[in-house]
Each structure stands twice: as structure tokens, then as C-alpha cells.
Coordinates of C-alpha atoms in Angstrom, one line a residue:
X1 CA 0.0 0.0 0.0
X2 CA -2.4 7.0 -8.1
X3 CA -4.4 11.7 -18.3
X4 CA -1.6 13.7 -19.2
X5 CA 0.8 10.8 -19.8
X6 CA 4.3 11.2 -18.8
X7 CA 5.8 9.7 -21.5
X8 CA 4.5 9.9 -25.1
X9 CA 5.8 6.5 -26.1
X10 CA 3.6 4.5 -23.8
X11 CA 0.6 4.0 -26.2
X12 CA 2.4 4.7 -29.5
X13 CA 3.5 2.0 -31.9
X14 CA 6.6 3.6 -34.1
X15 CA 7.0 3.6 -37.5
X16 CA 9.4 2.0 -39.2
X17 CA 12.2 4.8 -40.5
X18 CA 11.0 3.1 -44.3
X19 CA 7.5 4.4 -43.9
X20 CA 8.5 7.5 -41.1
X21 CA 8.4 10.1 -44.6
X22 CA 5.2 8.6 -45.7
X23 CA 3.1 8.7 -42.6
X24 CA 4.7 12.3 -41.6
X25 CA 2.7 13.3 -44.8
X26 CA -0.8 11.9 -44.6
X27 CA -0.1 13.1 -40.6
X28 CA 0.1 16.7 -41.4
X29 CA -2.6 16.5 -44.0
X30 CA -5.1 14.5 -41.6
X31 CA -3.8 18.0 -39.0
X32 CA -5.0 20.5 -41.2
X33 CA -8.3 18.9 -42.1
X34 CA -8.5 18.2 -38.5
X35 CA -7.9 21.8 -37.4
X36 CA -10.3 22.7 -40.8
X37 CA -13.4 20.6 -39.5
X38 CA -12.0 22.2 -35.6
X39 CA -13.0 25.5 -36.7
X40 CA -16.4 24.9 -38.4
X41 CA -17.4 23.4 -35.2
X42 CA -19.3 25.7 -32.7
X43 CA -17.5 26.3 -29.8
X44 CA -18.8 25.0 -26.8
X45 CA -19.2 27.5 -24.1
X46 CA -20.6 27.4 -20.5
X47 CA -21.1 30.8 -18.2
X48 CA -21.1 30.2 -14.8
X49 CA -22.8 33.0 -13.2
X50 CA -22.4 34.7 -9.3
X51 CA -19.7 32.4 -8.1
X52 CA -16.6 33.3 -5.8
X53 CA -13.2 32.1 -7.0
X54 CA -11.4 31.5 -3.7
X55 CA -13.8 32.7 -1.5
X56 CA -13.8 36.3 -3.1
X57 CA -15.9 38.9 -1.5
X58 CA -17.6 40.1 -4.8
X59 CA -19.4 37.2 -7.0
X60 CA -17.7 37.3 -10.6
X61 CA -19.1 35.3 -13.9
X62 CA -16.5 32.3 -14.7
X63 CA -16.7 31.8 -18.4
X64 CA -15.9 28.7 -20.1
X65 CA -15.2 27.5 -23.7
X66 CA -14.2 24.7 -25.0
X67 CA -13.5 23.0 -21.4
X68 CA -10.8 26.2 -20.5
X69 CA -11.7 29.1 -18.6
X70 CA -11.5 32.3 -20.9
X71 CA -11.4 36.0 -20.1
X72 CA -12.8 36.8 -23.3
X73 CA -16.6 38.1 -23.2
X74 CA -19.2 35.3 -23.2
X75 CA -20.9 34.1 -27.0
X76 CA -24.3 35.2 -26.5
X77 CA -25.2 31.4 -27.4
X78 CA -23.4 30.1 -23.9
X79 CA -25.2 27.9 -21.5
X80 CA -25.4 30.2 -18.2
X81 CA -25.6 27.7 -15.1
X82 CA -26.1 30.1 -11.9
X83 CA -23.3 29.1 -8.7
X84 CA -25.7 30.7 -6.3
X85 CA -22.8 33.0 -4.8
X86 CA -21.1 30.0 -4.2
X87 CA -16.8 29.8 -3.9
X88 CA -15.4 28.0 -6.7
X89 CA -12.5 26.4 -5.8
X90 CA -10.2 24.0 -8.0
X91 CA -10.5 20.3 -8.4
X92 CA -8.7 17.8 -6.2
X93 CA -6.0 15.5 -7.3
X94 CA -5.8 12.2 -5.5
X95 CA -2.5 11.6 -6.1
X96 CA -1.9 7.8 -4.4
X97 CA -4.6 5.2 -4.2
X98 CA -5.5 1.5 -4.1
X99 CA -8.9 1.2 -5.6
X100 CA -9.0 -2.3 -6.6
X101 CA -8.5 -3.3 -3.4
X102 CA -11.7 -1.5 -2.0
X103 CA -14.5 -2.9 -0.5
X104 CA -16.5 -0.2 -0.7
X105 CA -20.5 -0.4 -1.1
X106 CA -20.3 -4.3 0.0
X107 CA -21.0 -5.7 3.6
X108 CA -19.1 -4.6 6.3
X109 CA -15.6 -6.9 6.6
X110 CA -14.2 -7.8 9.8
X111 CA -10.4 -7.8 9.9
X112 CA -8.0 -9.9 11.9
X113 CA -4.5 -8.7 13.8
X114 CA -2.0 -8.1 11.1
X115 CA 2.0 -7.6 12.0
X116 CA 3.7 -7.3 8.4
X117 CA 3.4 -6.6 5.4
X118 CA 3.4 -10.1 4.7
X119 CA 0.4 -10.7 6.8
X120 CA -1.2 -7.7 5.1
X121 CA -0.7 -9.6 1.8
X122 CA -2.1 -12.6 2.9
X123 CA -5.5 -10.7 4.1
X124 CA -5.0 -8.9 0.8
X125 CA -5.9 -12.3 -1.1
X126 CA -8.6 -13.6 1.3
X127 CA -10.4 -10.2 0.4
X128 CA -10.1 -10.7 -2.9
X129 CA -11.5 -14.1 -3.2
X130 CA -14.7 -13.4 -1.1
X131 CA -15.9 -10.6 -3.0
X132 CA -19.0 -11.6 -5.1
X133 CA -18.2 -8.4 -7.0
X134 CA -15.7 -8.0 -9.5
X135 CA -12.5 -5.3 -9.3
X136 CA -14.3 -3.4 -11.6
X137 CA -17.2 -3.0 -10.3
X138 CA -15.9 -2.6 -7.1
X139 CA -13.2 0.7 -8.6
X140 CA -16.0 1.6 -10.5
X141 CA -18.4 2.4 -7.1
X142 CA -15.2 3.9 -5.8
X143 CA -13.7 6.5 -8.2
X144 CA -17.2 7.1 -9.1
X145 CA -17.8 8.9 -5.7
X146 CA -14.5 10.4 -5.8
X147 CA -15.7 12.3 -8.7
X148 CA -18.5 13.3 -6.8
X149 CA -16.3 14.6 -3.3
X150 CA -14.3 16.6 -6.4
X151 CA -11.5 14.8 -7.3
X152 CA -10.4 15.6 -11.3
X153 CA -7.7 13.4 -11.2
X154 CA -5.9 10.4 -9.6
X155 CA -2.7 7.8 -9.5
X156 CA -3.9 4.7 -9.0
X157 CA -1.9 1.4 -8.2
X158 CA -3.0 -1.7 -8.9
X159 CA -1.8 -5.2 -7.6
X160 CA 0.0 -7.4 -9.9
X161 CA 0.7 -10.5 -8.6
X162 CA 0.5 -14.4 -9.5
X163 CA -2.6 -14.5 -7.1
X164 CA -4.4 -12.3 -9.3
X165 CA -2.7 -11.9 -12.4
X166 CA -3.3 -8.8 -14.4
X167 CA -7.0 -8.3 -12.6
X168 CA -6.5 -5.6 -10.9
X169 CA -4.7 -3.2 -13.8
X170 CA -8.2 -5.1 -16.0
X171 CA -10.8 -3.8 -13.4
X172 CA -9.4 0.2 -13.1
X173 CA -8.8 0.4 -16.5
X174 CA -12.4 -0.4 -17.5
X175 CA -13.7 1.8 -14.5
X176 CA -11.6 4.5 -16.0
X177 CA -13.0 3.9 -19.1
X178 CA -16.7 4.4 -18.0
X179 CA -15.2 7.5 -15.8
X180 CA -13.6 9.2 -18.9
X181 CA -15.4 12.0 -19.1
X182 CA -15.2 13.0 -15.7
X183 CA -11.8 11.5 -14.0
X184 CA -8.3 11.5 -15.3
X185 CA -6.5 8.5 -14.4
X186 CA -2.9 7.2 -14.1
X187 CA -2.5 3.4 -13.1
X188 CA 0.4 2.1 -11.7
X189 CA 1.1 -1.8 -12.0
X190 CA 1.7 -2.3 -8.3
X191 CA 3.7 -5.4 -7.3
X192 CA 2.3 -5.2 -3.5
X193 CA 3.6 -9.1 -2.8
X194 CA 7.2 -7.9 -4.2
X195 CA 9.1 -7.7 -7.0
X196 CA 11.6 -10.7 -6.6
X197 CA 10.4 -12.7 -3.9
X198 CA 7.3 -14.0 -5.6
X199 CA 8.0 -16.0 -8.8
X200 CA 6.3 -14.6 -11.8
X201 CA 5.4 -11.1 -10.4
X202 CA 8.5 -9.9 -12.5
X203 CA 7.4 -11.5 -15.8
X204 CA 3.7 -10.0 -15.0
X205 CA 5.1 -6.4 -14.9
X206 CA 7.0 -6.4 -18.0
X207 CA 3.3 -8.1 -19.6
X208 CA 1.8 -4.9 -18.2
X209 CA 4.5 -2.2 -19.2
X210 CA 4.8 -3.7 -23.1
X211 CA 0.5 -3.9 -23.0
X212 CA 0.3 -0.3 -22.9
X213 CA -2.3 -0.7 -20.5
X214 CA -0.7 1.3 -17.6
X215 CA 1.2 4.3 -17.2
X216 CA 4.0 3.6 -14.5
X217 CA 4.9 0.2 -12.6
X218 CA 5.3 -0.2 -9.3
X219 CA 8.2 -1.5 -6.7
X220 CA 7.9 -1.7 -2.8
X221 CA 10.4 -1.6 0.1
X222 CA 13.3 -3.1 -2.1
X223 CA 15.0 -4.1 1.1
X224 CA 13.5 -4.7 4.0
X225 CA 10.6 -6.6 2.0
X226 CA 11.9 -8.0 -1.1
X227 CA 15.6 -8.0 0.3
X228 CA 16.8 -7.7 -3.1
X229 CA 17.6 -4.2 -3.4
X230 CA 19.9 -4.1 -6.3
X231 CA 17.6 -6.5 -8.0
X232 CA 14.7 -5.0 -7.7
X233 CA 15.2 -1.3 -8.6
X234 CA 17.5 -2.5 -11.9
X235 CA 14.4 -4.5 -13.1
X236 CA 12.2 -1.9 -12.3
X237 CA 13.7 0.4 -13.5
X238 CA 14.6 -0.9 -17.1
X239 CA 11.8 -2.0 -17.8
X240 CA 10.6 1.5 -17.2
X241 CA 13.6 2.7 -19.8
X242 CA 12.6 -0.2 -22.3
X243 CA 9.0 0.3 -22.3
X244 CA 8.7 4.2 -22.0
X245 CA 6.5 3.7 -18.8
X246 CA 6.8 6.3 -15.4
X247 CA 8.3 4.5 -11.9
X248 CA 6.2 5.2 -8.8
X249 CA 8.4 3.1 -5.7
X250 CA 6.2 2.5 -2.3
X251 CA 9.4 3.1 0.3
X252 CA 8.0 2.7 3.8
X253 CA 11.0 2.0 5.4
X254 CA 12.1 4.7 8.3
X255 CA 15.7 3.9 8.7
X256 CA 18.5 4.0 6.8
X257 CA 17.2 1.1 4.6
X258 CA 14.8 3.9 3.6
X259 CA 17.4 6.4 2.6
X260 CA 19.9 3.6 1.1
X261 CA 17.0 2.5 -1.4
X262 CA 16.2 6.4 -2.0
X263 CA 19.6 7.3 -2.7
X264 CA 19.6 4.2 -5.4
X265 CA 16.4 5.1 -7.0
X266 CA 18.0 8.5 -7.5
X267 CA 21.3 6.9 -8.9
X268 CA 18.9 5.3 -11.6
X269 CA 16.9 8.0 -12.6
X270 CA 20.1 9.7 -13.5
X271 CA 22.0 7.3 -15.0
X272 CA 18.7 6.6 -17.5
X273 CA 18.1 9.8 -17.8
X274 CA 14.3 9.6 -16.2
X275 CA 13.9 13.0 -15.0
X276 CA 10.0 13.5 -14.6
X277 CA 8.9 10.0 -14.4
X278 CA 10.3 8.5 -11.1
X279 CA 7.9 8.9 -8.0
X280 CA 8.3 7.7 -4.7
X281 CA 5.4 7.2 -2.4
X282 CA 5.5 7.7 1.6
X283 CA 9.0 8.0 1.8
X284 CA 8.8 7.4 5.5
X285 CA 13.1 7.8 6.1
X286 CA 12.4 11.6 4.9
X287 CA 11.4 13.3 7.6
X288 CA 13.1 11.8 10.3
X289 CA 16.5 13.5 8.6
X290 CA 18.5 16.2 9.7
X291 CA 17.6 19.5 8.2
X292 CA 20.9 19.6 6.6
X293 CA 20.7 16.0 5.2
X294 CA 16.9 16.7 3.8
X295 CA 18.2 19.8 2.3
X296 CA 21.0 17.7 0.5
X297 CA 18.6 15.0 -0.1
X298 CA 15.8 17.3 -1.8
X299 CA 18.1 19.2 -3.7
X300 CA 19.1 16.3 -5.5
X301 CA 15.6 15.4 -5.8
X302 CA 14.0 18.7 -7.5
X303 CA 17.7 18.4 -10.1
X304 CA 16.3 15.3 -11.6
X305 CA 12.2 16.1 -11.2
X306 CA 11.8 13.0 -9.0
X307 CA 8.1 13.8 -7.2
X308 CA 7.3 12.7 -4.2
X309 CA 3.6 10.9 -2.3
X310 CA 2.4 11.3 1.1
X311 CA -0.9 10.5 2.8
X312 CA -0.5 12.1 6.3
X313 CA -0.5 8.9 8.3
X314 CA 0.8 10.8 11.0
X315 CA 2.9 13.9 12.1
X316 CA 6.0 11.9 12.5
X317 CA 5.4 10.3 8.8
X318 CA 4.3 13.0 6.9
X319 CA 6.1 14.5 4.2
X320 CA 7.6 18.3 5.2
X321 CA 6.2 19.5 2.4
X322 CA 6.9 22.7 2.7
X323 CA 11.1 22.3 2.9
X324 CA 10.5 19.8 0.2
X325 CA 9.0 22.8 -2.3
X326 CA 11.5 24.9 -1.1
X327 CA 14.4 22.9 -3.3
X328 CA 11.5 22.2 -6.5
X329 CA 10.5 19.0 -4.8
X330 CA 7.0 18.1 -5.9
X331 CA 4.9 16.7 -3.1
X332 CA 0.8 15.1 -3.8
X333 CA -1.5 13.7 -1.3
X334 CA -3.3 11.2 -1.8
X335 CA -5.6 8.9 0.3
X336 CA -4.2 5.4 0.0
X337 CA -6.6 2.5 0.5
X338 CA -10.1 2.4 1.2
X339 CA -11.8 0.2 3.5
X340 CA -10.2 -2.7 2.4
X341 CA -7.7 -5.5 4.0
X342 CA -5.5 -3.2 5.2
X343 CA -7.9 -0.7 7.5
X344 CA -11.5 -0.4 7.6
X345 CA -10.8 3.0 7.4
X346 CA -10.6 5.8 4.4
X347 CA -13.8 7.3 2.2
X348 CA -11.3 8.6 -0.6
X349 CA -12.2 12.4 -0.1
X350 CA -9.3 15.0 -0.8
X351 CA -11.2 17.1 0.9
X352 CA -11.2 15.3 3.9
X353 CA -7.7 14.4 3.4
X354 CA -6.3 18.0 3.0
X355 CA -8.1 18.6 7.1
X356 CA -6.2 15.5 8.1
X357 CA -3.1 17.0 6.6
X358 CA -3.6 20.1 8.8
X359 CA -4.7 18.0 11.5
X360 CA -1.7 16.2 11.8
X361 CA 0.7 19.2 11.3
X362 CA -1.1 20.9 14.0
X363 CA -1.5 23.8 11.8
X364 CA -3.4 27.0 12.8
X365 CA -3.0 29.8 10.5
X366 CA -5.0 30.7 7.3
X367 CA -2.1 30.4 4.5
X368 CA -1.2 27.0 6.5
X369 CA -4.7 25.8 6.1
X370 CA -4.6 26.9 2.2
X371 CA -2.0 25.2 1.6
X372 CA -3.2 22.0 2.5
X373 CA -5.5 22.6 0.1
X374 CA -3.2 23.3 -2.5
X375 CA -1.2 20.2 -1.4
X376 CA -4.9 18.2 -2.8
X377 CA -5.2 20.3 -5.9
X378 CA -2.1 21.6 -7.7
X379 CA 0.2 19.5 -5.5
X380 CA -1.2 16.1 -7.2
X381 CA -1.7 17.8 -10.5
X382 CA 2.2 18.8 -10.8
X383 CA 2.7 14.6 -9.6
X384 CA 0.7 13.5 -12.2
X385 CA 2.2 16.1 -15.0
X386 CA -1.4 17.5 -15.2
X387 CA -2.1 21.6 -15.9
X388 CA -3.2 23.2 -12.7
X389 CA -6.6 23.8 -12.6
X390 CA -6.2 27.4 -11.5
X391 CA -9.4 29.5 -12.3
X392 CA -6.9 31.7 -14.9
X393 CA -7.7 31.6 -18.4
X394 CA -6.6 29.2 -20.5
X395 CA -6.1 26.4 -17.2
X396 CA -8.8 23.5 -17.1
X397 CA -12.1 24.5 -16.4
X398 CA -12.1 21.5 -13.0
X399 CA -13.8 23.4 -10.1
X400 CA -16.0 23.2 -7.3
X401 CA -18.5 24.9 -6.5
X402 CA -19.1 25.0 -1.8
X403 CA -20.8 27.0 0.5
X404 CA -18.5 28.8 2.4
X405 CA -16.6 31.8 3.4
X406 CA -12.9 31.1 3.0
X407 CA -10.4 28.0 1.6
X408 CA -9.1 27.9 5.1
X409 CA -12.7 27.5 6.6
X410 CA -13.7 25.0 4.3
X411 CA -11.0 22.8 5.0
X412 CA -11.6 22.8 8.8
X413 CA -16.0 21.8 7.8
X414 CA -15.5 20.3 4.6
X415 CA -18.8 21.5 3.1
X416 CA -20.6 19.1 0.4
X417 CA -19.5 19.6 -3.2
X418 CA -23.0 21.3 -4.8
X419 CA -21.2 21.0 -7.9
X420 CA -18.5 19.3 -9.6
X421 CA -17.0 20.5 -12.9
X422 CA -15.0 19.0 -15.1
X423 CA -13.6 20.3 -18.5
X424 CA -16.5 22.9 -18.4
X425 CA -19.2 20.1 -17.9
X426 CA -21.3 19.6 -14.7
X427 CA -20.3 15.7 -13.5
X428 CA -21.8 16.1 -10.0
X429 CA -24.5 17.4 -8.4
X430 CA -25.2 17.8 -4.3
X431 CA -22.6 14.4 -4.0
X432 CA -24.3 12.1 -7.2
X433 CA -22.9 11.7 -10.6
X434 CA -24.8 13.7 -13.2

């Protein structure tokens, strides 16, 4: 225990350099009729009347065309939808979770004492097998509602493993497929039973990087779980560099083994030249540094773009975000799992999650607050290698609309989502999909 693809290669089939002149020419002829039929069409275009970016005093018209929010006047044809004097605030960006493990919308599950990782596993599998309802249905019910709390956008890891084979990448992809039009989603191939010490997990990855059918694959705890370090992170790694696919590493470890693996993820990204496509999630060995070995640490970190997960757990695991930024480190929340073998816990809210960021950072004042928030909005979307959904013109038109006075206020009450927009269409309405 995560689209705007970060690498371009990961769906494409190349050309052969025999055929690369032809197909460049019936390319930019298919362009211009494309852009030619693109500019007959009428632009879409949505006014969204007496609404309050941030929580500003004085309500304002947010005009949208063509799923981007424009300064430009309105087209006198434009849908007008009225916010009610409502604070629009942007989308949230769940940036690490496990929703094919969820068992969300089924009976209640009672859960046994667990001491490892391995024992986690093990529960992982039981789960798995007594659910009458498929992983699809099940990340379907999931991400549906995440839509529906606000979320634009998520990372999320799905277990590959001999026990289930490539079920779990099957069942997100086809909820993200039904979700399309209202969540962007990453899936990482996540090898939660471990890279080397389960037979066939490492053939199952590279199945799942060459498919095309995820965007990043997976490691976790390369030593003190898989106890092949070296191992691990080469294979990993290169088949990241073969297959044009991201790297997002779980790394819970709080010791030195935490720092030792960190320090050879970072040898790898620069040695393949990876730069933007290496994540690490948790990175519990972080903030129990020095602040002159975190500074060292980060700096090498925001060099070669390598982003960073955390999900709050607890003040003495969280990420310090803050320092982090300070060095161009960037730093998503994200909510983990849901309600499934692990904890009987989560409801996959960003929302919710930026208050427990606060909560566990003991934070009181109103730009600490707001940036909590921004930690669940822009701080996933930079992650993910998404545009910020900042209310400017020309950035995605992903907002919510709340009751409320101020970003720091709604943090601490986490007011219902009234409405959910995404790309300049209503998705949600008063928590149910539209």
C-alpha cells in the first residue's frame, strides 16, 4: 500500500524509418483537415454565473469555452448555469490510491490482527477471493464517488501479482474507461507481494508495461521486504527505460534502509536519464532526517524532477512539504486504501484528506490551512504532470462549487461539493454523478 501521460511513447507503436516520410505526410494532411473541420465546429461555451473564485468577496461570472476558462466576453449562445454565490474552488487531485482493493458499497468486513506486510498480503488475497463483485465494479463504485467529493484526477496502483494476475490493472482500466469524461486517471502496475520474492510477479510487470495498458509500474520496500535491493530497482527500472513507462516506488522503510533505497532510486533515474517519471510514495526515512541532510537529499531530488507521495498517516510520517517545495521537490497527497484488508478506514475524499493534513501538522494559521488545500489540488496535478486547474484563463475549467466563506474554513468543515465541474461540464450534483 495513483491523463496527461508522462511519457508519449507508452501508447504509441513507431513507424518503421521506411515508412516514417510517408506517414509524416498523410499526418500533417489529416492535422490541417483536422484543425479545418475544428473551426467549423461551434464552440462549446458554458457561463457560470455569481460564483466566488477563492472565496472572493464580490461574486464574478467564470466563463468557459471549450473546457478552459476564458477572459474573453461570453458568445451570447453560452449555457449560463447560476453558482448561487457559491466559492469556486479547483479540483482535487488524489495523487496515491488502491482502488482495486476497496470494499467499498459491499457488507461490512471484519479484519483480523495483522504484523507485516506479509500478513497484510495474505489478508489482501482472502479479500479478494470473497468478494462476489468484480474489481471493476468494485473501482467503478469507488472512483465514481471520488468524482463526486471533487476529485479531477488520480494515481492509481493496482496489484499485480501471481494471485491475481493482471486483474487488478483489467478492473481500473475499465472503471476509467466508463469515468472518462469526468476523472483522469494514471494506473500504476503495483507489485504489492514484491518484485523478486514471488515468482512470476517480474514477468507480470513487464506483460503490463509492453500492454500499454498502464502508465507507470510499481516497486515496494526493495530491502526490508523484497531483500533484493539491487535487483529490484534494476528491473524496475529498465523495464521503465525499455517500455517508455513512469516509476512510482512504495518506500516505507524509516531507517537507513529507507534512505539507502532512496539514494539508489536516485542513482537510476540519473543514469537513464528519467527526469519526470520517477515517483516515490511515503517515503517514511524523509522526515526523520537532519535538516541539513533533507536539504541535500531534496536538492538532488527537484535536479532530476523526481516527485514525491504522502498520505498524512501521522505527524511523524508525513512528508515536510513545505522544505521539500522549497528545493522544486513536488509533493501530492493522496488517500491510500479504502476500506479494504489493510484498515477499515478511508472514504477517498481529498477534501477530507487535506483537514487531516492540517490535523496532523497541527496547523493554525489561514495560509497554512490553504495550503493544505493546495497540497490536494495543484500539488497532485504537478505529480501527475497535469495543468493546474487554477481558475486563470486558459487552465482546465475543474472546479467546485461550496458553500462557504474562505479556503481555510472549508478545510476545517468540509462543506458538500454542490457541484462538480469537469472540463467545463457539470459531473456532479449535491454528491451524485450527473
Amino acid at each position: 500500500m495513483t491523463p496527461a501521460p508522462s511519457s508519449p511513447s507508452r501508447r504509441t507503436v513507431l513507424a518503421t524509418a521506411a515508412t516514417a516520410a510517408a506517414a509524416g505526410t498523410l499526418l500533417s494532411a489529416s492535422t490541417s483537415q483536422a484543425a479545418a473541420d475544428a473551426h467549423k465546429r461551434p464552440r462549446k461555451a458554458v457561463v457560470f454565473r455569481n460564483v466566488r473564485p477563492f472565496g472572493a468577496r464580490r461574486p464574478v461570472d467564470l466563463t468557459v469555452v471549450d473546457g478552459r476558462i476564458s477572459d474573453r466576453p461570453a458568445p451570447g449562445d453560452a449555457e449560463v448555469i447560476d453558482g448561487g454565490g457559491r466559492i469556486a474552488l479547483p479540483s482535487l487531485v488524489d495523487a496515491h490510491i488502491h482502488p482495486d482493493k476497496t470494499s467499498w458499497g459491499a457488507s461490512w468486513v471484519s479484519r483480523r490482527p495483522a504484523e507485516s506486510i506479509a500478513d497484510y498480503v495474505a489478508q489482501d488475497v482472502e479479500l479478494f477471493n470473497s468478494q462476489s463483485r468484480s474489481i471493476a465494479e468494485r473501482a467503478y463504485g469507488l472512483m465514481a464517488h471520488t468524482v463526486t467529493r471533487g476529485t479531477r484526477a488520480m494515481r492509481a496502483h493496482a496489484d499485480i501479482a501471481p494471485a491475481y494476475g493482471m486483474a487488478g490493472v483489467e478492473g481500473v482500466a475499465d472503471a476509467r474507461e466508463r469515468l472518462k469524461h469526468a476523472l483522469d486517471v494514471q494506473i500504476v502496475a503495483f507489485p504489492q507481494h514484491g518484485v523478486v520474492r514471488t515468482p512470476g510477479t517480474a514477468a507480470l510487470l513487464e506483460e503490463a508495461a509492453r500492454s500499454g495498458a498502464v502508465d507507470h509500474i510499481g516497486g515496494i520496500d526493495p530491502i526490508s521486504f523484497d531483500q533484493a535491493p539491487e535487483e529490484q530497482l534494476d528491473l524496475v527500472f529498465g523495464l521503465a527505460d525499455r517500455y517508455g513507462v513512469g516509476v512510482d516506488i512504495h518506500l516505507h522503510d524509516t531507517d537507513d534502509k529507507g534512505v539507502t533505497v532512496l539514494r539508489g532510486i536516485i542513482d537510476r533515474t540519473r543514469a537513464l536519464s528519467l527526469q519526470g517519471r520517477v515517483t516515490v510514495s511515503h517515503v517514511f526515512c524523509l522526515p526523520g532526517l537532519s535538516d541539513a541532510e533533507l536539504a541535500s537529499m531534496a536538492e538532488e531530488l527537484g535536479e532530476l524532477d523526481i516527485s514525491l507521495t504522502t498520505v498524512a498517516p501521522s505527524r511523524d510520517l508525513v512528508l515536510p512539504i513545505a522544505r521539500l517545495r522549497e528545493h522544486g521537490v513536488k509533493v501530492g497527497l493522496g488517500s491510500d486504501g479504502v476500506r479494504d484488508a489493510w484498515s477499515p478506514f478511508g472514504n477517498a475524499d481529498m477534501m477530507h484528506r487535506a483537514h487531516i493534513l492540517g490535523w496532523v501538522t497541527d496547523v493554525r494559521l489561514d495560509e497554512e490551512l490553504s495550503a493544505c488545500y493546495e497540497a490536494a489540488t495543484h500539488g497532485g496535478s504537478d505529480v501527475m504532470g497535469l495543468p493546474r486547474a487554477g481558475l486563470t484563463p486558459g487552465s482546465p475549467a475543474d472546479f467546485v462549487l461550496v458553500q462557504g466563506e474562505c479556503v481555510p474554513q472549508i478545510v476545517v468543515d468540509m462543506p458538500q461539493r454542490d457541484m462538480v465541474v469537469h472540463g467545463g461540464t457539470v459531473v456532479a450534483r449535491g454528491g451524485r454523478l450527473v
